[in-house]
Coordinates of N, CA and C in Angstrom, one line a residue:
M1 N 0.9 -1.2 0.0 CA 0.0 0.0 0.0 C 0.9 1.2 0.0
D2 N 0.8 2.0 -1.1 CA 1.6 3.2 -1.2 C 0.8 4.5 -1.0
R3 N -0.5 4.4 -1.1 CA -1.3 5.6 -0.9 C -2.6 5.2 0.0
L4 N -3.1 6.2 0.7 CA -4.2 6.0 1.6 C -5.0 7.3 1.7
R5 N -6.3 7.1 1.8 CA -7.2 8.3 2.0 C -6.8 9.0 3.3
I6 N -6.8 10.4 3.3 CA -6.4 11.2 4.4 C -7.3 10.9 5.6
D7 N -8.6 10.8 5.4 CA -9.5 10.6 6.6 C -9.2 9.3 7.3
K8 N -8.9 8.2 6.5 CA -8.6 6.9 7.1 C -7.2 7.0 7.8
W9 N -6.2 7.7 7.2 CA -4.9 7.8 7.8 C -5.0 8.6 9.1
L10 N -5.8 9.7 9.2 CA -5.9 10.4 10.4 C -6.5 9.6 11.5
W11 N -7.5 8.8 11.1 CA -8.1 7.9 12.1 C -7.1 6.8 12.6
A12 N -6.4 6.2 11.6 CA -5.4 5.1 12.0 C -4.3 5.7 12.8
A13 N -3.9 7.0 12.6 CA -2.8 7.6 13.3 C -3.3 8.2 14.7
R14 N -4.6 8.0 15.0 CA -5.2 8.3 16.2 C -5.2 9.8 16.5
F15 N -5.4 10.6 15.4 CA -5.6 12.0 15.6 C -7.1 12.3 15.9
F16 N -8.0 11.4 15.4 CA -9.4 11.5 15.6 C -9.9 10.2 16.0
K17 N -11.0 10.2 16.9 CA -11.5 9.0 17.4 C -12.2 8.1 16.4
T18 N -12.9 8.8 15.5 CA -13.6 8.0 14.5 C -13.3 8.6 13.1
R19 N -13.5 7.8 12.1 CA -13.2 8.2 10.7 C -14.2 9.3 10.3
S20 N -15.4 9.3 10.8 CA -16.4 10.3 10.4 C -16.0 11.7 11.1
L21 N -15.4 11.7 12.3 CA -14.9 12.9 12.9 C -13.8 13.5 12.0
A22 N -12.9 12.6 11.6 CA -11.8 13.1 10.7 C -12.4 13.7 9.4
A23 N -13.3 13.0 8.8 CA -13.9 13.6 7.6 C -14.6 14.9 7.8
E24 N -15.2 15.0 9.0 CA -15.9 16.3 9.4 C -14.9 17.4 9.5
E25 N -13.8 17.2 10.2 CA -12.8 18.2 10.3 C -12.2 18.6 8.9
I26 N -12.0 17.6 8.1 CA -11.5 17.8 6.7 C -12.5 18.7 6.0
G27 N -13.8 18.4 6.2 CA -14.9 19.2 5.5 C -14.9 20.6 6.0
K28 N -14.5 20.9 7.2 CA -14.4 22.2 7.7 C -13.1 23.0 7.3
N29 N -12.4 22.4 6.4 CA -11.1 23.0 5.9 C -10.1 23.2 7.0
R30 N -10.0 22.2 7.9 CA -9.1 22.3 9.0 C -7.8 21.4 8.8
V31 N -7.8 20.7 7.7 CA -6.7 19.9 7.4 C -6.1 20.2 6.0
Q32 N -4.8 20.3 6.0 CA -4.1 20.6 4.7 C -3.1 19.6 4.5
V33 N -2.9 19.2 3.2 CA -1.9 18.3 2.8 C -0.9 19.0 1.8
N34 N 0.3 19.1 2.2 CA 1.3 19.8 1.4 C 0.9 21.2 1.1
G35 N 0.3 21.9 2.0 CA -0.1 23.3 1.9 C -1.4 23.5 1.2
D36 N -2.1 22.4 0.7 CA -3.3 22.5 0.0 C -4.5 22.0 0.9
I37 N -5.6 22.7 0.8 CA -6.8 22.2 1.6 C -7.2 20.9 1.1
A38 N -7.4 19.9 2.0 CA -7.6 18.6 1.6 C -9.1 18.3 1.6
K39 N -9.5 17.3 0.8 CA -10.8 16.7 0.9 C -10.7 15.3 1.5
A40 N -11.8 14.7 2.0 CA -11.7 13.4 2.6 C -11.1 12.3 1.7
S41 N -11.3 12.4 0.4 CA -10.8 11.4 -0.5 C -9.4 11.7 -0.9
R42 N -8.8 12.7 -0.5 CA -7.4 13.0 -0.8 C -6.5 11.9 -0.3
E43 N -5.6 11.4 -1.2 CA -4.7 10.4 -0.8 C -3.4 10.9 -0.3
V44 N -2.8 10.3 0.7 CA -1.5 10.7 1.2 C -0.5 9.6 1.0
K45 N 0.7 9.9 0.9 CA 1.8 8.9 0.8 C 2.9 9.3 1.8
A46 N 3.8 8.4 2.0 CA 5.0 8.7 2.9 C 5.7 9.9 2.4
G47 N 6.0 10.8 3.3 CA 6.8 12.0 2.9 C 5.9 13.2 2.8
D48 N 4.6 13.1 2.8 CA 3.7 14.2 2.7 C 3.6 15.0 4.0
T49 N 3.3 16.3 4.0 CA 3.2 17.1 5.2 C 1.7 17.4 5.4
V50 N 1.2 17.0 6.6 CA -0.2 17.2 6.9 C -0.2 18.2 8.1
A51 N -1.0 19.3 7.9 CA -1.2 20.3 8.9 C -2.7 20.3 9.3
M52 N -2.9 20.1 10.7 CA -4.2 20.0 11.2 C -4.4 21.1 12.2
R53 N -5.5 21.8 12.1 CA -5.9 22.8 13.2 C -6.7 22.1 14.2
M54 N -6.2 22.0 15.4 CA -6.9 21.3 16.5 C -7.1 22.3 17.6
G55 N -8.2 23.0 17.7 CA -8.4 24.0 18.7 C -7.6 25.2 18.3
P56 N -6.9 25.8 19.3 CA -6.1 27.0 19.0 C -4.7 26.7 18.4
L57 N -4.4 25.4 18.3 CA -3.1 25.0 17.8 C -3.2 24.4 16.4
T58 N -2.1 24.5 15.6 CA -2.0 23.9 14.4 C -0.9 22.9 14.5
R59 N -1.2 21.6 14.3 CA -0.2 20.5 14.4 C 0.3 20.2 13.0
T60 N 1.6 20.2 12.8 CA 2.1 19.8 11.5 C 2.9 18.6 11.6
V61 N 2.6 17.5 10.8 CA 3.3 16.3 10.9 C 3.7 15.8 9.5
T62 N 4.7 15.0 9.5 CA 5.2 14.4 8.2 C 4.8 12.9 8.2
V63 N 4.2 12.5 7.2 CA 3.7 11.1 7.1 C 4.9 10.2 6.9
R64 N 5.1 9.2 7.8 CA 6.2 8.3 7.8 C 5.7 6.9 7.3
G65 N 4.5 6.5 7.6 CA 4.0 5.2 7.2 C 2.5 5.3 7.0
L66 N 2.0 4.2 6.4 CA 0.5 4.1 6.1 C 0.0 2.9 6.8
S67 N -1.2 3.0 7.3 CA -1.9 1.8 7.8 C -3.4 2.0 7.7
G68 N -4.1 1.0 7.1 CA -5.5 1.1 7.0 C -6.3 0.6 8.2
Q69 N -5.5 0.2 9.2 CA -6.2 -0.3 10.4 C -5.7 0.5 11.6
R70 N -6.6 0.7 12.5 CA -6.3 1.5 13.7 C -5.8 0.5 14.7
G71 N -4.5 0.8 15.1 CA -3.8 -0.1 16.1 C -3.6 0.6 17.4
P72 N -2.7 0.0 18.2 CA -2.4 0.6 19.5 C -1.6 1.9 19.3
A73 N -1.6 2.7 20.3 CA -1.0 4.1 20.2 C 0.5 4.0 19.9
P74 N 1.3 3.1 20.4 CA 2.7 3.1 20.0 C 2.9 2.8 18.5
V75 N 2.0 2.0 17.9 CA 2.1 1.7 16.5 C 1.7 3.0 15.7
A76 N 0.6 3.6 16.2 CA 0.1 4.8 15.5 C 1.1 5.9 15.5
Q77 N 1.9 6.1 16.6 CA 2.9 7.1 16.7 C 4.0 6.9 15.7
Q78 N 4.2 5.7 15.2 CA 5.2 5.4 14.2 C 4.8 5.8 12.8
L79 N 3.5 6.2 12.6 CA 3.0 6.5 11.3 C 3.3 8.0 10.9
Y80 N 3.8 8.8 11.9 CA 4.0 10.2 11.6 C 5.2 10.7 12.5
E81 N 5.7 11.8 12.1 CA 6.7 12.5 12.8 C 6.4 14.0 12.9
E82 N 6.2 14.5 14.1 CA 5.8 15.9 14.2 C 7.0 16.8 14.0
T83 N 6.8 17.9 13.3 CA 7.8 18.9 13.0 C 8.3 19.6 14.2
A84 N 9.5 20.1 14.1 CA 10.1 20.9 15.3 C 9.3 22.1 15.6
E85 N 8.8 22.8 14.5 CA 8.0 24.0 14.7 C 6.7 23.7 15.5
S86 N 6.1 22.6 15.1 CA 4.9 22.2 15.7 C 5.1 21.9 17.2
L87 N 6.2 21.2 17.5 CA 6.5 20.8 18.9 C 6.8 22.1 19.7
A88 N 7.5 23.0 19.1 CA 7.8 24.3 19.8 C 6.5 25.1 20.1
A89 N 5.6 25.1 19.1 CA 4.3 25.8 19.3 C 3.5 25.2 20.4
Q90 N 3.5 23.9 20.4 CA 2.7 23.2 21.5 C 3.3 23.5 22.9
A91 N 4.7 23.5 23.0 CA 5.3 23.8 24.2 C 5.0 25.2 24.7
A92 N 5.1 26.2 23.7 CA 4.8 27.6 24.0 C 3.3 27.7 24.5
F93 N 2.4 27.0 23.8 CA 1.0 27.1 24.2 C 0.8 26.6 25.6
R94 N 1.4 25.4 25.9 CA 1.3 24.8 27.2 C 1.8 25.8 28.3
E95 N 3.0 26.4 28.0 CA 3.6 27.3 29.0 C 2.7 28.5 29.2
M96 N 2.1 29.0 28.1 CA 1.2 30.2 28.2 C 0.0 29.9 29.0
R97 N -0.6 28.7 28.8 CA -1.7 28.3 29.6 C -1.4 28.1 31.1
R98 N -0.2 27.5 31.3 CA 0.3 27.3 32.7 C 0.5 28.6 33.4
A99 N 1.1 29.6 32.7 CA 1.5 30.8 33.4 C 0.3 31.8 33.4
G100 N -0.7 31.6 32.6 CA -1.9 32.5 32.6 C -2.6 32.6 33.9
I101 N -3.3 33.6 34.1 CA -4.0 33.8 35.3 C -5.3 33.0 35.3
E102 N -5.8 32.7 36.5 CA -7.0 32.0 36.7 C -8.2 33.0 36.3
P103 N -9.1 32.6 35.4 CA -10.1 33.5 35.0 C -11.0 33.9 36.1
A104 N -11.2 33.1 37.1 CA -12.1 33.5 38.2 C -11.4 34.6 39.1
L105 N -10.1 34.7 39.1 CA -9.5 35.7 39.9 C -9.7 37.1 39.2
A106 N -10.0 37.1 38.0 CA -10.2 38.4 37.3 C -11.5 39.1 37.7
I107 N -12.4 38.3 38.2 CA -13.7 38.9 38.6 C -13.6 39.6 39.9
E108 N -13.8 40.9 39.8 CA -13.6 41.8 41.0 C -14.8 41.7 42.0
Q109 N -16.0 41.6 41.4 CA -17.2 41.6 42.2 C -18.1 40.6 41.6
G110 N -18.4 39.5 42.3 CA -19.3 38.5 41.8 C -20.7 38.7 42.4
R111 N -21.4 37.6 42.5 CA -22.7 37.6 43.0 C -22.7 38.0 44.5
P112 N -23.6 38.9 44.9 CA -23.6 39.4 46.3 C -24.0 38.3 47.3
T113 N -23.4 38.3 48.5 CA -23.7 37.4 49.5 C -25.1 37.8 50.1
K114 N -25.6 37.0 51.0 CA -26.8 37.3 51.6 C -26.7 38.6 52.4
R115 N -25.6 38.8 53.1 CA -25.4 40.0 53.9 C -25.3 41.2 53.0
D116 N -24.5 41.1 51.8 CA -24.4 42.2 50.9 C -25.8 42.5 50.3
R117 N -26.6 41.5 50.1 CA -28.0 41.8 49.5 C -28.8 42.5 50.5
R118 N -28.7 42.2 51.8 CA -29.5 42.9 52.8 C -29.1 44.4 52.9
E119 N -27.7 44.6 52.8 CA -27.2 46.0 52.9 C -27.7 46.8 51.6
L120 N -27.7 46.1 50.5 CA -28.2 46.8 49.3 C -29.7 47.2 49.4
D121 N -30.5 46.2 49.9 CA -31.9 46.4 50.0 C -32.2 47.5 51.1
G122 N -31.4 47.5 52.1 CA -31.6 48.6 53.2 C -31.2 50.0 52.6
A123 N -30.2 50.1 51.8 CA -29.8 51.3 51.2 C -30.9 51.8 50.3
V124 N -31.5 51.0 49.6 CA -32.6 51.4 48.6 C -33.8 51.9 49.4
R125 N -34.1 51.2 50.5 CA -35.3 51.6 51.3 C -35.1 53.0 51.9
Q126 N -33.8 53.2 52.4 CA -33.5 54.5 53.0 C -33.6 55.7 52.0
H127 N -33.2 55.4 50.8 CA -33.1 56.5 49.9 C -34.3 56.7 49.0
A128 N -35.3 55.8 49.2 CA -36.5 55.9 48.4 C -37.3 57.1 48.8
D129 N -37.6 57.9 47.8 CA -38.4 59.1 48.1 C -39.8 58.8 47.5
W130 N -40.7 58.2 48.3 CA -41.9 57.7 47.9 C -42.9 58.9 47.6
D131 N -42.7 60.0 48.2 CA -43.6 61.1 48.0 C -43.4 61.8 46.7
N132 N -42.2 61.8 46.1 CA -42.0 62.5 44.9 C -41.8 61.5 43.7
R133 N -42.4 60.4 43.8 CA -42.2 59.4 42.7 C -43.1 59.8 41.5
W134 N -42.8 59.2 40.4 CA -43.6 59.6 39.2 C -45.0 59.0 39.3
S135 N -45.9 59.7 38.8 CA -47.3 59.2 38.8 C -48.0 59.5 37.5
A136 N -48.9 58.7 37.1 CA -49.6 58.8 35.8 C -50.8 59.7 36.0
S137 N -51.1 60.3 37.1 CA -52.2 61.2 37.3 C -51.9 62.5 36.7
L138 N -52.9 63.2 36.3 CA -52.8 64.6 35.7 C -52.5 65.6 36.8
P139 N -51.6 66.5 36.5 CA -51.3 67.5 37.5 C -52.5 68.4 37.7
E140 N -52.7 68.9 38.9 CA -53.8 69.8 39.2 C -53.4 71.2 38.9
D141 N -54.0 71.9 37.9 CA -53.7 73.2 37.5 C -54.9 74.1 37.8
D142 N -54.6 75.2 38.4 CA -55.6 76.2 38.8 C -56.0 77.1 37.6
D143 N -55.2 77.1 36.6 CA -55.4 78.1 35.5 C -56.6 77.6 34.5
E144 N -57.0 76.4 34.5 CA -57.9 75.9 33.5 C -59.4 76.2 33.9
S145 N -59.7 76.7 35.1 CA -61.1 76.9 35.4 C -61.7 78.1 34.8

């Protein structure tokens, strides 16, 4: 076997759990072979470069072998070799996520506690000016008589 469909190879190399998921990602133009956008029926051979956008990362691998069957992970890892740029991008992304701040810490003020809610309600009651509130009644004018 010297050529194999890209969707089948991606499934056999364990990039996607099912062949239909691989075909779906290919259909969304997230997979390129040798710089060209691939279709599910595109055939790959040893030496081709495959670029896949997986979330925020783009993984670039070189095809080393072909297999029409999905085997164990150690065998699947022998089907490709990841490029140095792709490995560096993954390491940089992992470091960025590790060093990033916790999103919950960015929230200065969240949902009020029961005590905060009571204080807010008390402040509203104290400042409510019920005598001067808006009314739909007509004003009383002495000039119209």
